[in-house]
Short mmCIF file of C-alpha atoms and ligand atoms in Angstrom, two decimals:
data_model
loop_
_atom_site.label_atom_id
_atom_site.label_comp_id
_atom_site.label_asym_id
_atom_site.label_seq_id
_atom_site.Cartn_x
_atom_site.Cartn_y
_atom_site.Cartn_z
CA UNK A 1 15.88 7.51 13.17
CA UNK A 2 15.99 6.94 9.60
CA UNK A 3 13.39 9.50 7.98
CA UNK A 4 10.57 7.79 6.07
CA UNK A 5 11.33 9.72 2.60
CA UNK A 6 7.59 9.02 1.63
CA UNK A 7 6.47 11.06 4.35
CA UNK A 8 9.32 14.27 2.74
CA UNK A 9 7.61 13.62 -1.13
CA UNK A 10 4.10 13.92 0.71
CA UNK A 11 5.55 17.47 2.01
CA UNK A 12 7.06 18.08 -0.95
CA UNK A 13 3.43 17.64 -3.15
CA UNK A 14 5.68 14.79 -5.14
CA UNK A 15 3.73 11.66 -6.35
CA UNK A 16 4.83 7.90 -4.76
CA UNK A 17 5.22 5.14 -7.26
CA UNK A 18 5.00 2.03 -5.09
CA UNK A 19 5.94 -1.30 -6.52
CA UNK A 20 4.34 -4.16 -4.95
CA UNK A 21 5.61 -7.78 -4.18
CA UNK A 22 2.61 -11.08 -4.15
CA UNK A 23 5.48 -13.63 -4.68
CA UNK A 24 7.21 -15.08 -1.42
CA UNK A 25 10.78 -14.24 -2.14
CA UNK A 26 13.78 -12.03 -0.90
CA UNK A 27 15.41 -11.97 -4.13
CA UNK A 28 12.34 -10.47 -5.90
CA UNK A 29 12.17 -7.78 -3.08
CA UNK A 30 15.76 -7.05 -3.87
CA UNK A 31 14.98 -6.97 -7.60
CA UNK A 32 12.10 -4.70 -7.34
CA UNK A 33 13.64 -2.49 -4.57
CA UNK A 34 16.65 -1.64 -6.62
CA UNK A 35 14.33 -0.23 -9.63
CA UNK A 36 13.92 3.16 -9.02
CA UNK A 37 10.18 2.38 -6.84
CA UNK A 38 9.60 5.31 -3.82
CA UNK A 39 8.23 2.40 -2.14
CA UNK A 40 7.62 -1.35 -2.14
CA UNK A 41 4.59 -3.05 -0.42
CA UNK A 42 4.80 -7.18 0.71
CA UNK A 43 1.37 -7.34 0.10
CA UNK A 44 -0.06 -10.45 3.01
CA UNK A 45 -3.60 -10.44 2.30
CA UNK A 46 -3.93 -11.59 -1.74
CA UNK A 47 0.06 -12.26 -1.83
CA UNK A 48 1.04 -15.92 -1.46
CA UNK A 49 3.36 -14.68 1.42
CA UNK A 50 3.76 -15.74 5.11
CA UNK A 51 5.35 -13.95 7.96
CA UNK A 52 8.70 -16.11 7.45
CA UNK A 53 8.69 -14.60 4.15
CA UNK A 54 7.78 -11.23 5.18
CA UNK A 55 11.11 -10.99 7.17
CA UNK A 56 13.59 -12.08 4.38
CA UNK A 57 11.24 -9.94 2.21
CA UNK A 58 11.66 -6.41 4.19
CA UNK A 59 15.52 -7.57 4.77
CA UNK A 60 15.95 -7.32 1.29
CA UNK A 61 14.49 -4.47 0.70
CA UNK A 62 16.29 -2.95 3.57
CA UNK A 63 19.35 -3.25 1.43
CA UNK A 64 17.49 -1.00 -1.08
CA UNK A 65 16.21 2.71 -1.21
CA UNK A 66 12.70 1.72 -1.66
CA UNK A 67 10.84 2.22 1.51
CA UNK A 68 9.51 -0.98 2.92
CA UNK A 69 5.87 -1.20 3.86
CA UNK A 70 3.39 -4.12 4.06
CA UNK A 71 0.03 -4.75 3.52
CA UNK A 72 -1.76 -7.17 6.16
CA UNK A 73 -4.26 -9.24 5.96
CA UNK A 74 -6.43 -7.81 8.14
CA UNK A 75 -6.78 -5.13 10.72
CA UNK A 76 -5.07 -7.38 13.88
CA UNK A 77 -3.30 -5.56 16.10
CA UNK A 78 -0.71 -8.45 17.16
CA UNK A 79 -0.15 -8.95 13.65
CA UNK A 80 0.44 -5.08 12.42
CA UNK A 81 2.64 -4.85 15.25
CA UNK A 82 4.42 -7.82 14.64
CA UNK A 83 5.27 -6.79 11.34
CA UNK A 84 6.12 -3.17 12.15
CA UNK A 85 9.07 -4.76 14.39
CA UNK A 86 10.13 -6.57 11.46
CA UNK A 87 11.33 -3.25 9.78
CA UNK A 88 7.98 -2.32 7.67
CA UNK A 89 8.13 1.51 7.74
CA UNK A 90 4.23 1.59 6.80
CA UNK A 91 1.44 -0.64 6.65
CA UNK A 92 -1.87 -0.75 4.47
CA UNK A 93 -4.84 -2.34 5.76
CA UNK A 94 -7.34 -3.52 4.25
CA UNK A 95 -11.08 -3.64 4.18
CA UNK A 96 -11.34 -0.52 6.58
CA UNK A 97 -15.10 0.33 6.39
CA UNK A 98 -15.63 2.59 10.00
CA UNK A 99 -14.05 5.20 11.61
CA UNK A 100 -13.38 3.23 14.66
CA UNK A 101 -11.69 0.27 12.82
CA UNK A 102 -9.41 2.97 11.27
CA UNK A 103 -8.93 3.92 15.02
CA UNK A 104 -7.82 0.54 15.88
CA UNK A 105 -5.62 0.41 13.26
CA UNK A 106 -3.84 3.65 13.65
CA UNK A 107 -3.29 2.50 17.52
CA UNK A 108 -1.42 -0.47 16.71
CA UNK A 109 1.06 1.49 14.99
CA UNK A 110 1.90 3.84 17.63
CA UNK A 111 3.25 3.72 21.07
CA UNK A 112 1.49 5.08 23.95
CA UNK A 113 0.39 7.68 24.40
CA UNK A 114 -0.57 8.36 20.97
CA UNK A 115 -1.41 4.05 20.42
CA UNK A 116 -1.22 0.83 22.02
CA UNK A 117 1.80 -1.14 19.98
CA UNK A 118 3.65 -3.03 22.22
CA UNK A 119 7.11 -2.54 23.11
CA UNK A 120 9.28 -4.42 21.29
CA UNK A 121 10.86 -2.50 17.87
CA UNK A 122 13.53 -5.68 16.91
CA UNK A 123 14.29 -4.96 13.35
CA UNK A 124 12.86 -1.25 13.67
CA UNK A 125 16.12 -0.26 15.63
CA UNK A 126 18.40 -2.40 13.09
CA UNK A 127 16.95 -0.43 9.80
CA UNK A 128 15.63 2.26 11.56
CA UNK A 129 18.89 3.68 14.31
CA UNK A 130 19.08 3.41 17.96
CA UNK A 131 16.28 6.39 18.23
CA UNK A 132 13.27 4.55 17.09
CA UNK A 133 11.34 4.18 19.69
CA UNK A 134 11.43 8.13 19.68
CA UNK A 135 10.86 8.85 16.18
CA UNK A 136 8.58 5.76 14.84
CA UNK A 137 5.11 7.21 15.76
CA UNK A 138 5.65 9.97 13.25
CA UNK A 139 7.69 8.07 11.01
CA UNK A 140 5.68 5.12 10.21
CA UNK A 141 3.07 5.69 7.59
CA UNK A 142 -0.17 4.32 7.80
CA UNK A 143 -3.06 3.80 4.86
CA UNK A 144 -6.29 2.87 5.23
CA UNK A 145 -7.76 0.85 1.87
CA UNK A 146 -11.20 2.41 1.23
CA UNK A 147 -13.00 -1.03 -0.74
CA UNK A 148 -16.35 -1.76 0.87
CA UNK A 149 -19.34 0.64 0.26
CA UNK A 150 -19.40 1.16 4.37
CA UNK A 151 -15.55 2.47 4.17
CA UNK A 152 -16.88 4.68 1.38
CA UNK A 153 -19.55 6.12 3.16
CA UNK A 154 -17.63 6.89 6.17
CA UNK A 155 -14.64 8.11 3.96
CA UNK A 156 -14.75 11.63 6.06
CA UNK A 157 -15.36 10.40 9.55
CA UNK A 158 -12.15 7.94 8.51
CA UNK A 159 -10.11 10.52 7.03
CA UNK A 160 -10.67 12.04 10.63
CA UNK A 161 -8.74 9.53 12.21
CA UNK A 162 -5.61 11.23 14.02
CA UNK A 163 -2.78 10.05 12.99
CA UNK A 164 -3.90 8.26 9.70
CA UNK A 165 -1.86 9.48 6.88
CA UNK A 166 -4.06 8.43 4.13
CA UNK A 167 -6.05 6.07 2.11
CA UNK A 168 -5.47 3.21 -0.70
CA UNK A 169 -8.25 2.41 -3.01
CA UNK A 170 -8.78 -0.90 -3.94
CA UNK A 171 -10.07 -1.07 -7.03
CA UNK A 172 -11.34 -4.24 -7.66
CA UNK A 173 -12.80 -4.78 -4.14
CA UNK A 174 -14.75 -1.47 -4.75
CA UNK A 175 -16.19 -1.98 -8.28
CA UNK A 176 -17.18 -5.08 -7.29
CA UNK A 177 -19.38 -4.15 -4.46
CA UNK A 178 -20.39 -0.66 -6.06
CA UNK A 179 -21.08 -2.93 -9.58
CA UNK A 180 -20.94 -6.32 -9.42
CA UNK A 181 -17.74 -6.69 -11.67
CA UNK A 182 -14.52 -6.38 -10.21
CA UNK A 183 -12.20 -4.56 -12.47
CA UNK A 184 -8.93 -2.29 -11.35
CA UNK A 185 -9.97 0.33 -14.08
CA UNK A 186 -13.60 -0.02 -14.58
CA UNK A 187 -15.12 3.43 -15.65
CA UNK A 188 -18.85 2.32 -14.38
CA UNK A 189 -20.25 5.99 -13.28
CA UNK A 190 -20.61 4.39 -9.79
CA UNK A 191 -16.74 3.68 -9.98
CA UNK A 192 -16.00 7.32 -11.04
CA UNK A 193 -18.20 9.07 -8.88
CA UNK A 194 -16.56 7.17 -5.90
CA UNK A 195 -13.39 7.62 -7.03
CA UNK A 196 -13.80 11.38 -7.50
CA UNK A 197 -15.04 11.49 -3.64
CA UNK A 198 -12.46 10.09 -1.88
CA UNK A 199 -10.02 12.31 -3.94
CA UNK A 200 -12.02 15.66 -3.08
CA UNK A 201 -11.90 14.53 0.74
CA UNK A 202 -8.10 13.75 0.79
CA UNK A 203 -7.54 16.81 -1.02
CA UNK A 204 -9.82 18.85 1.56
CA UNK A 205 -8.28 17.04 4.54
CA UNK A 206 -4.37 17.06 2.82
CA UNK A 207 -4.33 13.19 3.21
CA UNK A 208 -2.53 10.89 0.88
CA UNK A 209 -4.76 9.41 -1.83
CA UNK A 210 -3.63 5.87 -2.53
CA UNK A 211 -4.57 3.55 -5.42
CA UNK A 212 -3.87 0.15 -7.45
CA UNK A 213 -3.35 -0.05 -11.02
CA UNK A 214 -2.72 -2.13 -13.32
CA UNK A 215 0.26 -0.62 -15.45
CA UNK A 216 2.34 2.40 -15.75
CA UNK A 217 0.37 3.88 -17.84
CA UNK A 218 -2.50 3.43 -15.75
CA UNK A 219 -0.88 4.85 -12.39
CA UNK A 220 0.08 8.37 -14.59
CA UNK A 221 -3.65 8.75 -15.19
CA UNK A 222 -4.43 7.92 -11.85
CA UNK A 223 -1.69 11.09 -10.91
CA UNK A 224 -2.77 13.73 -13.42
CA UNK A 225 -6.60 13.24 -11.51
CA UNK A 226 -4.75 14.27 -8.09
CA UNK A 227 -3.42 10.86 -6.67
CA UNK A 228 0.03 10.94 -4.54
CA UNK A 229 0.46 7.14 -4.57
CA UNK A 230 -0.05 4.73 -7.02
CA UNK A 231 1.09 1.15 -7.33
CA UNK A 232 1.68 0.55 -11.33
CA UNK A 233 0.88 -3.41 -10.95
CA UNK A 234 2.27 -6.20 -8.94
CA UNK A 235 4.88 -8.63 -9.50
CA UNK A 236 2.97 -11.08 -11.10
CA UNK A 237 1.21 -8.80 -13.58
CA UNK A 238 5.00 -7.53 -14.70
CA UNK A 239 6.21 -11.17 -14.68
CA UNK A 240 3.22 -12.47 -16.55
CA UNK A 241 3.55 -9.36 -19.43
CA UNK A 242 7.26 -9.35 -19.74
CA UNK A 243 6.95 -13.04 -20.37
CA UNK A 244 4.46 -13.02 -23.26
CA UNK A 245 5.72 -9.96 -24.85
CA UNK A 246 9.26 -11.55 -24.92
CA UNK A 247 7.77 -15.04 -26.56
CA UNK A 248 5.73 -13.12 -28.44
CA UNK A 249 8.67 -10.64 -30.05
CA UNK A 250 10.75 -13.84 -30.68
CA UNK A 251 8.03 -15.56 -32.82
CA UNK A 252 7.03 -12.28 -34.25
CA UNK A 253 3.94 -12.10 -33.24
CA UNK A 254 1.40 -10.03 -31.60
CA UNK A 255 1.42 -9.40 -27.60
CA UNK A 256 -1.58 -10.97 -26.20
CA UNK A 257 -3.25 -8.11 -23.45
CA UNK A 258 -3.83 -11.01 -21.35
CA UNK A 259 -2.67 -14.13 -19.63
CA UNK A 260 -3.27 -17.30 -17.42
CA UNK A 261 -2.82 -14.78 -14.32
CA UNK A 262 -5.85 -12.75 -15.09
CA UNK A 263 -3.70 -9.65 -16.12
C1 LIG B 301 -8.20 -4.22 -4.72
O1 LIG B 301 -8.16 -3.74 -5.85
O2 LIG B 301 -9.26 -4.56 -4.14
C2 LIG B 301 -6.96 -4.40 -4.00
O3 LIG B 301 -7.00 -4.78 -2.85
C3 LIG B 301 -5.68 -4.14 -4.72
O4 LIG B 301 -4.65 -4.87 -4.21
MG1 LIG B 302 -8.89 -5.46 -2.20
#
């Protein structure tokens, strides 16, 4: 089976830039894919992407060196598996708040006797070789996003979960609940101190310690504090600042920090 390089720079202590696709098209998973990104994540749940989509999606990036992976929309099984056959070579789910949702999760990403994913790989054996069905339960890479105050209180007992290779912080979910304003990079002390926990556990428990940001420059910071995989912005947020910078620099003015998408 192809190896799952993500899982060799874990090994290896180096740090996974993920890029990560909200727009529904193959030719922007192609684009992205092609740039250099560890990874690349068709993001389901806040992306304005269906599972038709998905497919062309991970079929581009299969033409790529960027590692595929998804994030769903929830924590269905039928749904993670379904996408797993479709070539994603990780998924991150969302909203995990208790051990025994992690659980769930983990099992629909493994075959028995490890999980309960159905038999079926598809697209796993086309981008993956003829030994995937032997290979994909340690192969496929699975993250847990830590964003509710119940996920962050159970952030050990998850972390626990066999066969869970990590969590993914999101951000904005987080501050919002732990302050009331959602912000990717809010430096509230209930934001920090949070932040600072789930690190110490993943580094105690030698899990991956995922996060969102909202730039480059943002995703080194998040590194030098002891992340191993950050996502420097989405699609739109790139699209959206390229844009304005380049209007901007041709009517010599200054580049406005934000736009119409929020970012
Ligand atoms: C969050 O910040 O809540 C996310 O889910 C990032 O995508
Ligand atoms: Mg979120």
């Amino acid at each position: 089976m192809r190896a799952n390089t993500l899982k060799v720079a874990v090994a290896e202590h180096r740090p996974i830039i993920n890029g990560w696709l909200a727009i529904p098209s193959s030719y922007s998973a192609e684009i992205l894919g092609h740039q250099g990104y560890d990874a690349v994540t068709v993001d389901l749940q806040h992306g304005m992407i269906d599972f038709a989509s998905a497919l062309t999606m991970l079929q581009a990036l299969s033409a790529t060196p960027a590692v595929p992976l998804v994030r769903v929309a929830d924590d269905t099984p039928a749904r993670i598996m379904q996408l797993l056959d479709a070539g994603a070579y990780g998924v991150i789910c969302p909203m995990i708040s208790t051990a025994e949702q992690a659980q769930r999760f983990v099992s629909a990403c493994r075959y028995p006797p490890q999980g309960t994913r159905s038999f079926g790989p598809a697209r796993g054996l086309l981008y993956g070789g003829a030994d995937y069905p032997q290979h994909a339960n340690h192969e496929i890479l699975t993250l847990a996003m830590i964003e509710t105050r119940e996920g962050l209180a159970n952030i050990e007992h998850i972390l626990a979960v066999d066969g869970l290779d990590g969590v993914f912080i999101g951000p904005n979910d987080l501050s919002l609940t732990l302050t009331g304003t959602a912000s990717a990079e809010s430096t509230h002390p209930n934001m920090l101190s949070a932040i600072e926990r789930v690190l110490s556990c993943c580094r105690n428990k030698q899990k991956i310690a995922g996060i969102f940001c909202t730039s480059g420059a943002a995703a080194a910071q998040r590194i030098a504090a002891g992340f191993n995989f950050v996502t420097p912005a989405n699609d739109v947020m790139q699209l959206g600042r390229a844009s304005r910078e380049a209007i901007a620099l041709a009517r010599a003015q200054d580049i406005p920090t934000t736009g119409a998408s929020g970012y």
